[in-house]
Amino acid sequence: MHHSEMKSDIRRLIADGTVLPAHPLALDAARKLDVRHQRALTRYYIDAGAGGLAVGVHTTQFAIRNVGMYRPVLELAAESASNWTKRPLALVAGLCGPTQQAVAEAKTALGIGYHAGLLSLAAMKSASEDEIIAHCQSVAREIPVVGFYLQPAVGGVVLSANFWRRFAEIDNVIAIKIAPFNRYRTLDVLRGVSAAGALDRVALYTGNDDHILLDLSLPFDLRDKGVTTRTYFRGGLLGHWSVWIASAIKQFERCRAARHQDTVAADLLALDARVTDCNSAFFDTANNFHGCIAGCHEVLRRQGLLEGIWCLDPAEGLSAGQMEEIDRVCREHVDLSDDAFVAYHLQKWLA
């Protein structure tokens, strides 16, 4: 399917901005795929009102590729989604590795019915900017691309505003997930996209889990040759949104309604720090994100959506003190959870 034929309803959905949870991986005690709970998670995100799913991404564990799980996990999510809902859902597949691998994954994802690829550049650490751009162009020839600025703590490469200008000029780039967890680098991406004249063509998605609601509410004024353009993040593609998503969608709608207004409610601004506090526990910021996947698993386990918090790597689990932090934020921010929503629907999702 050539990129110009990407279904117009999906293209519009991504361009307008939506909620894209990063899909976790449900494993059993033997660290094999737990199909029942994996399917339940997909159903949960759909019924909560997510605009799509990101599968095979960091939260799904990049290691699925080493154990032959990439295709089965992508297939299961796509199949579960199409059997569960008829509304258009944006399916985004994580793509990583050197060019040959990323291109092969793009072909696999497209063949299964995914609409776009979220391109991780972690494998390009030692490459030059020219080489990285050539890599992105190769992948964009196969599938519409969502760029990905990943924080260095979990493998990201530091990229300049000039890189993002060149990246945004690639014809089949449709969005960028901005997740450097750093204001300065976030602005570098915005400046780059603006300099490429691509703000209307490339949708900005936040992946800054430390700043979710502000990214989704704030106007950004970009000045170029004396002309000011005001722009907004359109949506989010977040590992944080793998949990408490029914509540996250309400927050997203509040942020969206606050855009283009002269004033933003103080209550909405205050909520940003509370969500960030929850994230500090789920993502294990105290230990440089070591337990970020297991932390999300633990929230889902408490709700009955996962059987356990197993990761593919036996060494990957909660950090010392992280369980207590999760207890704390669940207690202090109980109104931000979606426990009641999950409890009400759980049996149906597990059926």
Short mmCIF file of N, CA and C in Angstrom, two decimals, residues 174-344:
data_model
loop_
_atom_site.label_atom_id
_atom_site.label_comp_id
_atom_site.label_asym_id
_atom_site.label_seq_id
_atom_site.Cartn_x
_atom_site.Cartn_y
_atom_site.Cartn_z
N ILE A 174 4.42 11.31 9.20
CA ILE A 174 3.08 11.83 9.51
C ILE A 174 2.98 12.40 10.93
N ALA A 175 3.91 12.03 11.80
CA ALA A 175 3.85 12.50 13.19
C ALA A 175 5.22 12.30 13.84
N ILE A 176 5.39 12.93 15.01
CA ILE A 176 6.61 12.69 15.81
C ILE A 176 6.19 12.55 17.26
N LYS A 177 6.63 11.44 17.86
CA LYS A 177 6.46 11.25 19.31
C LYS A 177 7.66 11.89 19.98
N ILE A 178 7.40 12.94 20.73
CA ILE A 178 8.47 13.72 21.34
C ILE A 178 8.60 13.30 22.80
N ALA A 179 9.67 12.54 23.10
CA ALA A 179 9.81 11.95 24.44
C ALA A 179 11.22 12.03 24.99
N PRO A 180 11.87 13.21 24.88
CA PRO A 180 13.21 13.30 25.47
C PRO A 180 13.17 13.59 26.97
N PHE A 181 11.96 13.80 27.53
CA PHE A 181 11.80 14.16 28.95
C PHE A 181 12.69 15.37 29.25
N ASN A 182 12.68 16.34 28.37
CA ASN A 182 13.60 17.47 28.48
C ASN A 182 13.00 18.63 27.69
N ARG A 183 12.75 19.73 28.37
CA ARG A 183 12.12 20.88 27.70
C ARG A 183 12.94 21.40 26.53
N TYR A 184 14.26 21.51 26.73
CA TYR A 184 15.11 22.09 25.68
C TYR A 184 15.04 21.25 24.41
N ARG A 185 15.12 19.93 24.59
CA ARG A 185 15.12 19.04 23.42
C ARG A 185 13.74 18.95 22.79
N THR A 186 12.71 19.08 23.63
CA THR A 186 11.35 19.13 23.10
C THR A 186 11.20 20.32 22.16
N LEU A 187 11.72 21.47 22.59
CA LEU A 187 11.65 22.68 21.75
C LEU A 187 12.48 22.53 20.48
N ASP A 188 13.58 21.79 20.54
CA ASP A 188 14.38 21.54 19.34
C ASP A 188 13.53 20.88 18.26
N VAL A 189 12.69 19.90 18.66
CA VAL A 189 11.85 19.21 17.68
C VAL A 189 10.84 20.19 17.10
N LEU A 190 10.19 20.96 17.96
CA LEU A 190 9.19 21.92 17.49
C LEU A 190 9.81 22.93 16.53
N ARG A 191 11.01 23.41 16.87
CA ARG A 191 11.70 24.37 16.00
C ARG A 191 12.05 23.73 14.67
N GLY A 192 12.48 22.49 14.70
CA GLY A 192 12.85 21.80 13.47
C GLY A 192 11.65 21.60 12.54
N VAL A 193 10.54 21.16 13.12
CA VAL A 193 9.34 20.93 12.31
C VAL A 193 8.85 22.26 11.73
N SER A 194 8.92 23.30 12.54
CA SER A 194 8.52 24.63 12.09
C SER A 194 9.41 25.10 10.93
N ALA A 195 10.72 24.91 11.08
CA ALA A 195 11.66 25.35 10.04
C ALA A 195 11.44 24.59 8.73
N ALA A 196 10.94 23.36 8.84
CA ALA A 196 10.65 22.57 7.64
C ALA A 196 9.32 23.00 7.01
N GLY A 197 8.61 23.90 7.68
CA GLY A 197 7.29 24.32 7.19
C GLY A 197 6.29 23.17 7.26
N ALA A 198 6.49 22.27 8.23
CA ALA A 198 5.73 21.02 8.25
C ALA A 198 4.73 20.92 9.41
N LEU A 199 4.50 22.03 10.11
CA LEU A 199 3.62 21.95 11.29
C LEU A 199 2.20 21.49 10.95
N ASP A 200 1.77 21.78 9.73
CA ASP A 200 0.40 21.36 9.35
C ASP A 200 0.36 19.92 8.84
N ARG A 201 1.53 19.36 8.54
CA ARG A 201 1.59 18.03 7.93
C ARG A 201 2.08 16.96 8.90
N VAL A 202 2.88 17.37 9.88
CA VAL A 202 3.46 16.43 10.84
C VAL A 202 2.83 16.69 12.20
N ALA A 203 2.06 15.73 12.69
CA ALA A 203 1.37 15.91 13.97
C ALA A 203 2.33 15.68 15.13
N LEU A 204 2.32 16.61 16.08
CA LEU A 204 3.19 16.48 17.25
C LEU A 204 2.47 15.70 18.34
N TYR A 205 3.11 14.62 18.79
CA TYR A 205 2.57 13.78 19.86
C TYR A 205 3.51 13.85 21.05
N THR A 206 2.96 13.99 22.25
CA THR A 206 3.84 13.97 23.40
C THR A 206 4.11 12.53 23.84
N GLY A 207 5.37 12.32 24.21
CA GLY A 207 5.76 11.08 24.85
C GLY A 207 6.49 11.45 26.13
N ASN A 208 6.39 12.74 26.50
CA ASN A 208 7.03 13.25 27.71
C ASN A 208 6.16 12.89 28.91
N ASP A 209 6.38 11.71 29.46
CA ASP A 209 5.54 11.22 30.55
C ASP A 209 5.68 12.08 31.80
N ASP A 210 6.71 12.92 31.85
CA ASP A 210 6.87 13.82 33.00
C ASP A 210 6.12 15.13 32.83
N HIS A 211 5.41 15.29 31.72
CA HIS A 211 4.82 16.61 31.40
C HIS A 211 3.56 16.46 30.55
N ILE A 212 2.84 15.38 30.74
CA ILE A 212 1.78 15.01 29.80
C ILE A 212 0.74 16.12 29.60
N LEU A 213 0.12 16.56 30.70
CA LEU A 213 -1.01 17.47 30.54
C LEU A 213 -0.59 18.85 30.08
N LEU A 214 0.58 19.31 30.50
CA LEU A 214 1.03 20.62 30.00
C LEU A 214 1.32 20.54 28.51
N ASP A 215 2.01 19.49 28.07
CA ASP A 215 2.26 19.36 26.63
C ASP A 215 0.95 19.40 25.85
N LEU A 216 -0.10 18.78 26.41
CA LEU A 216 -1.37 18.68 25.68
C LEU A 216 -2.22 19.95 25.76
N SER A 217 -1.86 20.88 26.67
CA SER A 217 -2.67 22.09 26.84
C SER A 217 -2.00 23.35 26.31
N LEU A 218 -0.66 23.40 26.38
CA LEU A 218 0.05 24.65 26.12
C LEU A 218 0.10 25.02 24.64
N PRO A 219 -0.06 26.32 24.37
CA PRO A 219 0.27 26.81 23.03
C PRO A 219 1.78 27.01 22.93
N PHE A 220 2.34 26.72 21.78
CA PHE A 220 3.77 26.97 21.54
C PHE A 220 3.88 27.97 20.39
N ASP A 221 4.57 29.06 20.63
CA ASP A 221 4.77 30.07 19.59
C ASP A 221 6.16 29.88 18.98
N LEU A 222 6.20 29.60 17.69
CA LEU A 222 7.46 29.39 16.99
C LEU A 222 7.68 30.57 16.05
N ARG A 223 8.85 31.19 16.18
CA ARG A 223 9.14 32.38 15.39
C ARG A 223 10.18 32.05 14.33
N ASP A 224 9.84 32.39 13.11
CA ASP A 224 10.73 32.10 12.00
C ASP A 224 10.71 33.29 11.05
N LYS A 225 11.85 33.93 10.85
CA LYS A 225 11.94 35.09 9.95
C LYS A 225 10.87 36.14 10.29
N GLY A 226 10.70 36.41 11.57
CA GLY A 226 9.76 37.45 11.97
C GLY A 226 8.30 37.05 11.99
N VAL A 227 8.01 35.82 11.56
CA VAL A 227 6.62 35.35 11.56
C VAL A 227 6.41 34.39 12.74
N THR A 228 5.35 34.59 13.48
CA THR A 228 5.06 33.71 14.62
C THR A 228 3.94 32.74 14.24
N THR A 229 4.21 31.46 14.47
CA THR A 229 3.18 30.44 14.24
C THR A 229 2.87 29.80 15.58
N ARG A 230 1.60 29.75 15.93
CA ARG A 230 1.19 29.09 17.18
C ARG A 230 0.81 27.65 16.85
N THR A 231 1.35 26.73 17.64
CA THR A 231 1.04 25.33 17.39
C THR A 231 0.77 24.61 18.71
N TYR A 232 0.23 23.41 18.58
CA TYR A 232 -0.13 22.59 19.74
C TYR A 232 0.29 21.14 19.51
N PHE A 233 0.58 20.44 20.60
CA PHE A 233 0.68 18.98 20.52
C PHE A 233 -0.73 18.47 20.20
N ARG A 234 -0.81 17.48 19.31
CA ARG A 234 -2.12 16.98 18.91
C ARG A 234 -2.62 15.86 19.80
N GLY A 235 -1.70 15.00 20.24
CA GLY A 235 -2.12 13.85 21.04
C GLY A 235 -0.94 13.31 21.80
N GLY A 236 -1.09 12.10 22.30
CA GLY A 236 -0.01 11.48 23.04
C GLY A 236 0.13 10.02 22.68
N LEU A 237 1.37 9.54 22.70
CA LEU A 237 1.66 8.12 22.52
C LEU A 237 2.57 7.80 23.70
N LEU A 238 1.98 7.18 24.72
CA LEU A 238 2.64 7.13 26.01
C LEU A 238 2.57 5.77 26.69
N GLY A 239 3.70 5.34 27.24
CA GLY A 239 3.71 4.16 28.08
C GLY A 239 2.86 4.37 29.33
N HIS A 240 2.85 5.60 29.83
CA HIS A 240 2.05 5.94 31.00
C HIS A 240 0.56 5.66 30.76
N TRP A 241 0.15 5.81 29.51
CA TRP A 241 -1.26 5.58 29.17
C TRP A 241 -1.60 4.10 29.00
N SER A 242 -0.64 3.20 29.28
CA SER A 242 -0.99 1.78 29.32
C SER A 242 -1.77 1.48 30.60
N VAL A 243 -1.79 2.42 31.55
CA VAL A 243 -2.53 2.24 32.80
C VAL A 243 -3.47 3.43 33.02
N TRP A 244 -4.56 3.17 33.73
CA TRP A 244 -5.53 4.23 34.10
C TRP A 244 -5.99 5.01 32.86
N ILE A 245 -6.20 4.29 31.77
CA ILE A 245 -6.43 5.00 30.50
C ILE A 245 -7.81 5.64 30.40
N ALA A 246 -8.81 5.07 31.06
CA ALA A 246 -10.15 5.69 31.00
C ALA A 246 -10.07 7.10 31.58
N SER A 247 -9.30 7.23 32.64
CA SER A 247 -9.09 8.53 33.28
C SER A 247 -8.21 9.42 32.39
N ALA A 248 -7.20 8.84 31.76
CA ALA A 248 -6.31 9.61 30.88
C ALA A 248 -7.08 10.22 29.71
N ILE A 249 -8.06 9.47 29.19
CA ILE A 249 -8.83 9.98 28.05
C ILE A 249 -9.68 11.18 28.46
N LYS A 250 -10.23 11.15 29.67
CA LYS A 250 -10.96 12.32 30.18
C LYS A 250 -10.02 13.52 30.31
N GLN A 251 -8.81 13.28 30.80
CA GLN A 251 -7.82 14.35 30.92
C GLN A 251 -7.47 14.91 29.55
N PHE A 252 -7.28 14.01 28.59
CA PHE A 252 -6.94 14.43 27.22
C PHE A 252 -8.03 15.33 26.65
N GLU A 253 -9.29 14.95 26.85
CA GLU A 253 -10.40 15.75 26.32
C GLU A 253 -10.44 17.13 26.99
N ARG A 254 -10.12 17.18 28.28
CA ARG A 254 -10.06 18.47 28.98
C ARG A 254 -8.96 19.35 28.40
N CYS A 255 -7.81 18.75 28.14
CA CYS A 255 -6.70 19.51 27.57
C CYS A 255 -7.04 20.01 26.17
N ARG A 256 -7.67 19.14 25.40
CA ARG A 256 -8.03 19.51 24.03
C ARG A 256 -9.01 20.70 24.03
N ALA A 257 -9.95 20.66 24.97
CA ALA A 257 -10.94 21.74 25.07
C ALA A 257 -10.29 23.05 25.51
N ALA A 258 -9.16 22.94 26.21
CA ALA A 258 -8.48 24.15 26.71
C ALA A 258 -7.65 24.85 25.64
N ARG A 259 -7.38 24.15 24.53
CA ARG A 259 -6.58 24.75 23.47
C ARG A 259 -7.35 25.88 22.79
N HIS A 260 -6.61 26.82 22.24
CA HIS A 260 -7.20 27.94 21.49
C HIS A 260 -8.06 28.83 22.38
N GLN A 261 -7.97 28.66 23.73
CA GLN A 261 -8.67 29.56 24.64
C GLN A 261 -7.67 30.63 25.11
N ASP A 262 -8.21 31.73 25.60
CA ASP A 262 -7.32 32.77 26.12
C ASP A 262 -6.77 32.41 27.49
N THR A 263 -7.51 31.58 28.23
CA THR A 263 -7.06 31.20 29.57
C THR A 263 -7.18 29.69 29.72
N VAL A 264 -6.31 29.13 30.56
CA VAL A 264 -6.37 27.71 30.88
C VAL A 264 -6.66 27.60 32.37
N ALA A 265 -7.61 26.75 32.73
CA ALA A 265 -8.03 26.62 34.13
C ALA A 265 -6.87 26.20 35.02
N ALA A 266 -6.74 26.85 36.17
CA ALA A 266 -5.69 26.52 37.13
C ALA A 266 -5.79 25.06 37.57
N ASP A 267 -7.01 24.53 37.69
CA ASP A 267 -7.20 23.14 38.10
C ASP A 267 -6.58 22.16 37.11
N LEU A 268 -6.69 22.51 35.84
CA LEU A 268 -6.10 21.64 34.82
C LEU A 268 -4.57 21.70 34.89
N LEU A 269 -4.05 22.90 35.08
CA LEU A 269 -2.60 23.05 35.19
C LEU A 269 -2.07 22.31 36.42
N ALA A 270 -2.83 22.36 37.51
CA ALA A 270 -2.41 21.70 38.75
C ALA A 270 -2.41 20.18 38.61
N LEU A 271 -3.28 19.69 37.75
CA LEU A 271 -3.38 18.24 37.54
C LEU A 271 -2.11 17.68 36.88
N ASP A 272 -1.42 18.53 36.12
CA ASP A 272 -0.21 18.07 35.43
C ASP A 272 0.79 17.47 36.41
N ALA A 273 1.03 18.16 37.52
CA ALA A 273 2.03 17.68 38.47
C ALA A 273 1.56 16.41 39.18
N ARG A 274 0.26 16.27 39.39
CA ARG A 274 -0.25 15.05 40.02
C ARG A 274 -0.05 13.84 39.10
N VAL A 275 -0.30 14.03 37.81
CA VAL A 275 -0.07 12.94 36.86
C VAL A 275 1.42 12.61 36.81
N THR A 276 2.27 13.64 36.86
CA THR A 276 3.71 13.42 36.86
C THR A 276 4.14 12.66 38.11
N ASP A 277 3.51 12.95 39.24
CA ASP A 277 3.82 12.23 40.49
C ASP A 277 3.48 10.75 40.34
N CYS A 278 2.33 10.45 39.74
CA CYS A 278 1.97 9.05 39.48
C CYS A 278 3.03 8.40 38.59
N ASN A 279 3.44 9.14 37.57
CA ASN A 279 4.44 8.61 36.64
C ASN A 279 5.75 8.30 37.33
N SER A 280 6.12 9.11 38.33
CA SER A 280 7.40 8.88 39.01
C SER A 280 7.43 7.50 39.65
N ALA A 281 6.28 7.05 40.14
CA ALA A 281 6.20 5.72 40.76
C ALA A 281 6.13 4.63 39.70
N PHE A 282 5.24 4.81 38.73
CA PHE A 282 5.06 3.77 37.70
C PHE A 282 6.35 3.58 36.89
N PHE A 283 7.04 4.68 36.59
CA PHE A 283 8.21 4.64 35.72
C PHE A 283 9.53 4.53 36.49
N ASP A 284 9.45 4.50 37.81
CA ASP A 284 10.66 4.26 38.61
C ASP A 284 11.74 5.31 38.35
N THR A 285 11.35 6.57 38.42
CA THR A 285 12.33 7.64 38.16
C THR A 285 13.44 7.65 39.21
N ALA A 286 13.14 7.14 40.41
CA ALA A 286 14.15 7.10 41.48
C ALA A 286 15.35 6.24 41.08
N ASN A 287 15.12 5.28 40.19
CA ASN A 287 16.19 4.38 39.76
C ASN A 287 16.45 4.47 38.26
N ASN A 288 16.34 5.70 37.76
CA ASN A 288 16.63 5.95 36.34
C ASN A 288 15.84 5.05 35.40
N PHE A 289 14.56 4.83 35.75
CA PHE A 289 13.60 4.13 34.89
C PHE A 289 13.81 2.63 34.78
N HIS A 290 14.63 2.06 35.64
CA HIS A 290 14.88 0.61 35.54
C HIS A 290 13.58 -0.19 35.58
N GLY A 291 12.66 0.19 36.46
CA GLY A 291 11.42 -0.57 36.63
C GLY A 291 10.23 -0.01 35.89
N CYS A 292 10.47 0.73 34.79
CA CYS A 292 9.34 1.43 34.15
C CYS A 292 8.31 0.49 33.53
N ILE A 293 8.75 -0.64 33.00
CA ILE A 293 7.78 -1.58 32.41
C ILE A 293 7.09 -2.38 33.51
N ALA A 294 7.88 -2.89 34.44
CA ALA A 294 7.32 -3.67 35.55
C ALA A 294 6.35 -2.83 36.39
N GLY A 295 6.64 -1.54 36.52
CA GLY A 295 5.76 -0.66 37.29
C GLY A 295 4.38 -0.55 36.67
N CYS A 296 4.33 -0.40 35.36
CA CYS A 296 3.04 -0.37 34.66
C CYS A 296 2.35 -1.73 34.81
N HIS A 297 3.12 -2.80 34.68
CA HIS A 297 2.56 -4.15 34.86
C HIS A 297 1.91 -4.28 36.24
N GLU A 298 2.57 -3.74 37.26
CA GLU A 298 2.06 -3.88 38.63
C GLU A 298 0.69 -3.21 38.79
N VAL A 299 0.52 -2.05 38.16
CA VAL A 299 -0.78 -1.37 38.23
C VAL A 299 -1.85 -2.24 37.56
N LEU A 300 -1.53 -2.80 36.41
CA LEU A 300 -2.47 -3.65 35.68
C LEU A 300 -2.73 -4.96 36.42
N ARG A 301 -1.71 -5.48 37.10
CA ARG A 301 -1.87 -6.71 37.89
C ARG A 301 -2.86 -6.47 39.04
N ARG A 302 -2.73 -5.34 39.69
CA ARG A 302 -3.64 -5.02 40.80
C ARG A 302 -5.09 -4.95 40.32
N GLN A 303 -5.28 -4.54 39.09
CA GLN A 303 -6.64 -4.42 38.55
C GLN A 303 -7.16 -5.73 37.97
N GLY A 304 -6.30 -6.75 37.88
CA GLY A 304 -6.70 -8.03 37.32
C GLY A 304 -6.51 -8.15 35.82
N LEU A 305 -5.90 -7.11 35.20
CA LEU A 305 -5.68 -7.14 33.75
C LEU A 305 -4.46 -7.97 33.37
N LEU A 306 -3.54 -8.14 34.32
CA LEU A 306 -2.38 -9.02 34.11
C LEU A 306 -2.33 -10.01 35.27
N GLU A 307 -1.77 -11.18 34.98
CA GLU A 307 -1.64 -12.23 35.99
C GLU A 307 -0.45 -11.94 36.91
N GLY A 308 0.61 -11.38 36.33
CA GLY A 308 1.82 -11.09 37.10
C GLY A 308 2.59 -9.99 36.42
N ILE A 309 3.76 -9.65 36.95
CA ILE A 309 4.52 -8.54 36.36
C ILE A 309 5.74 -9.03 35.60
N TRP A 310 5.76 -10.31 35.24
CA TRP A 310 6.91 -10.88 34.55
C TRP A 310 7.28 -10.10 33.29
N CYS A 311 8.59 -9.92 33.10
CA CYS A 311 9.14 -9.38 31.85
C CYS A 311 9.95 -10.49 31.19
N LEU A 312 10.27 -10.34 29.91
CA LEU A 312 11.05 -11.35 29.20
C LEU A 312 12.41 -11.55 29.86
N ASP A 313 12.99 -10.46 30.31
CA ASP A 313 14.27 -10.53 31.01
C ASP A 313 14.00 -10.75 32.50
N PRO A 314 14.42 -11.91 33.04
CA PRO A 314 14.16 -12.20 34.46
C PRO A 314 14.74 -11.14 35.40
N ALA A 315 15.76 -10.41 34.93
CA ALA A 315 16.38 -9.37 35.77
C ALA A 315 15.57 -8.08 35.77
N GLU A 316 14.55 -8.02 34.93
CA GLU A 316 13.76 -6.80 34.84
C GLU A 316 12.53 -6.93 35.73
N GLY A 317 12.46 -6.10 36.76
CA GLY A 317 11.32 -6.13 37.67
C GLY A 317 11.24 -4.82 38.41
N LEU A 318 10.48 -4.79 39.49
CA LEU A 318 10.37 -3.58 40.29
C LEU A 318 11.69 -3.32 41.01
N SER A 319 12.03 -2.06 41.19
CA SER A 319 13.22 -1.69 41.96
C SER A 319 12.89 -1.65 43.44
N ALA A 320 13.94 -1.67 44.26
CA ALA A 320 13.75 -1.54 45.71
C ALA A 320 13.02 -0.22 45.99
N GLY A 321 11.95 -0.30 46.77
CA GLY A 321 11.20 0.90 47.12
C GLY A 321 10.12 1.29 46.12
N GLN A 322 10.13 0.67 44.94
CA GLN A 322 9.15 1.07 43.92
C GLN A 322 7.73 0.66 44.29
N MET A 323 7.56 -0.52 44.88
CA MET A 323 6.24 -0.98 45.28
C MET A 323 5.60 0.00 46.27
N GLU A 324 6.42 0.50 47.21
CA GLU A 324 5.92 1.46 48.19
C GLU A 324 5.51 2.77 47.51
N GLU A 325 6.28 3.17 46.51
CA GLU A 325 5.93 4.38 45.76
C GLU A 325 4.61 4.19 44.99
N ILE A 326 4.43 3.01 44.40
CA ILE A 326 3.17 2.73 43.70
C ILE A 326 2.02 2.74 44.70
N ASP A 327 2.22 2.12 45.88
CA ASP A 327 1.20 2.18 46.94
C ASP A 327 0.84 3.63 47.25
N ARG A 328 1.87 4.45 47.38
CA ARG A 328 1.65 5.86 47.76
C ARG A 328 0.82 6.61 46.72
N VAL A 329 1.22 6.50 45.44
CA VAL A 329 0.48 7.29 44.44
C VAL A 329 -0.94 6.73 44.22
N CYS A 330 -1.10 5.42 44.39
CA CYS A 330 -2.45 4.85 44.27
C CYS A 330 -3.35 5.37 45.39
N ARG A 331 -2.75 5.61 46.54
CA ARG A 331 -3.50 6.14 47.68
C ARG A 331 -3.77 7.64 47.49
N GLU A 332 -2.72 8.39 47.16
CA GLU A 332 -2.84 9.85 47.09
C GLU A 332 -3.62 10.33 45.86
N HIS A 333 -3.57 9.56 44.80
CA HIS A 333 -4.22 10.00 43.55
C HIS A 333 -5.29 9.01 43.11
N VAL A 334 -5.98 8.44 44.09
CA VAL A 334 -6.97 7.40 43.78
C VAL A 334 -8.03 7.91 42.79
N ASP A 335 -8.31 9.19 42.81
CA ASP A 335 -9.32 9.76 41.90
C ASP A 335 -8.84 9.78 40.45
N LEU A 336 -7.54 9.54 40.24
CA LEU A 336 -7.02 9.50 38.86
C LEU A 336 -6.99 8.07 38.31
N SER A 337 -7.31 7.10 39.15
CA SER A 337 -7.32 5.71 38.69
C SER A 337 -8.60 5.42 37.91
N ASP A 338 -8.63 4.28 37.24
CA ASP A 338 -9.89 3.86 36.59
C ASP A 338 -10.29 2.48 37.09
N ASP A 339 -10.00 2.22 38.38
CA ASP A 339 -10.28 0.92 38.98
C ASP A 339 -11.74 0.50 38.81
N ALA A 340 -12.66 1.43 39.02
CA ALA A 340 -14.10 1.09 38.95
C ALA A 340 -14.47 0.69 37.52
N PHE A 341 -13.95 1.43 36.55
CA PHE A 341 -14.21 1.13 35.14
C PHE A 341 -13.70 -0.26 34.79
N VAL A 342 -12.48 -0.56 35.23
CA VAL A 342 -11.89 -1.87 34.93
C VAL A 342 -12.68 -2.99 35.62
N ALA A 343 -13.00 -2.79 36.88
CA ALA A 343 -13.73 -3.83 37.63
C ALA A 343 -15.05 -4.14 36.96
N TYR A 344 -15.72 -3.11 36.46
CA TYR A 344 -17.04 -3.29 35.84
C TYR A 344 -16.96 -4.15 34.57
#
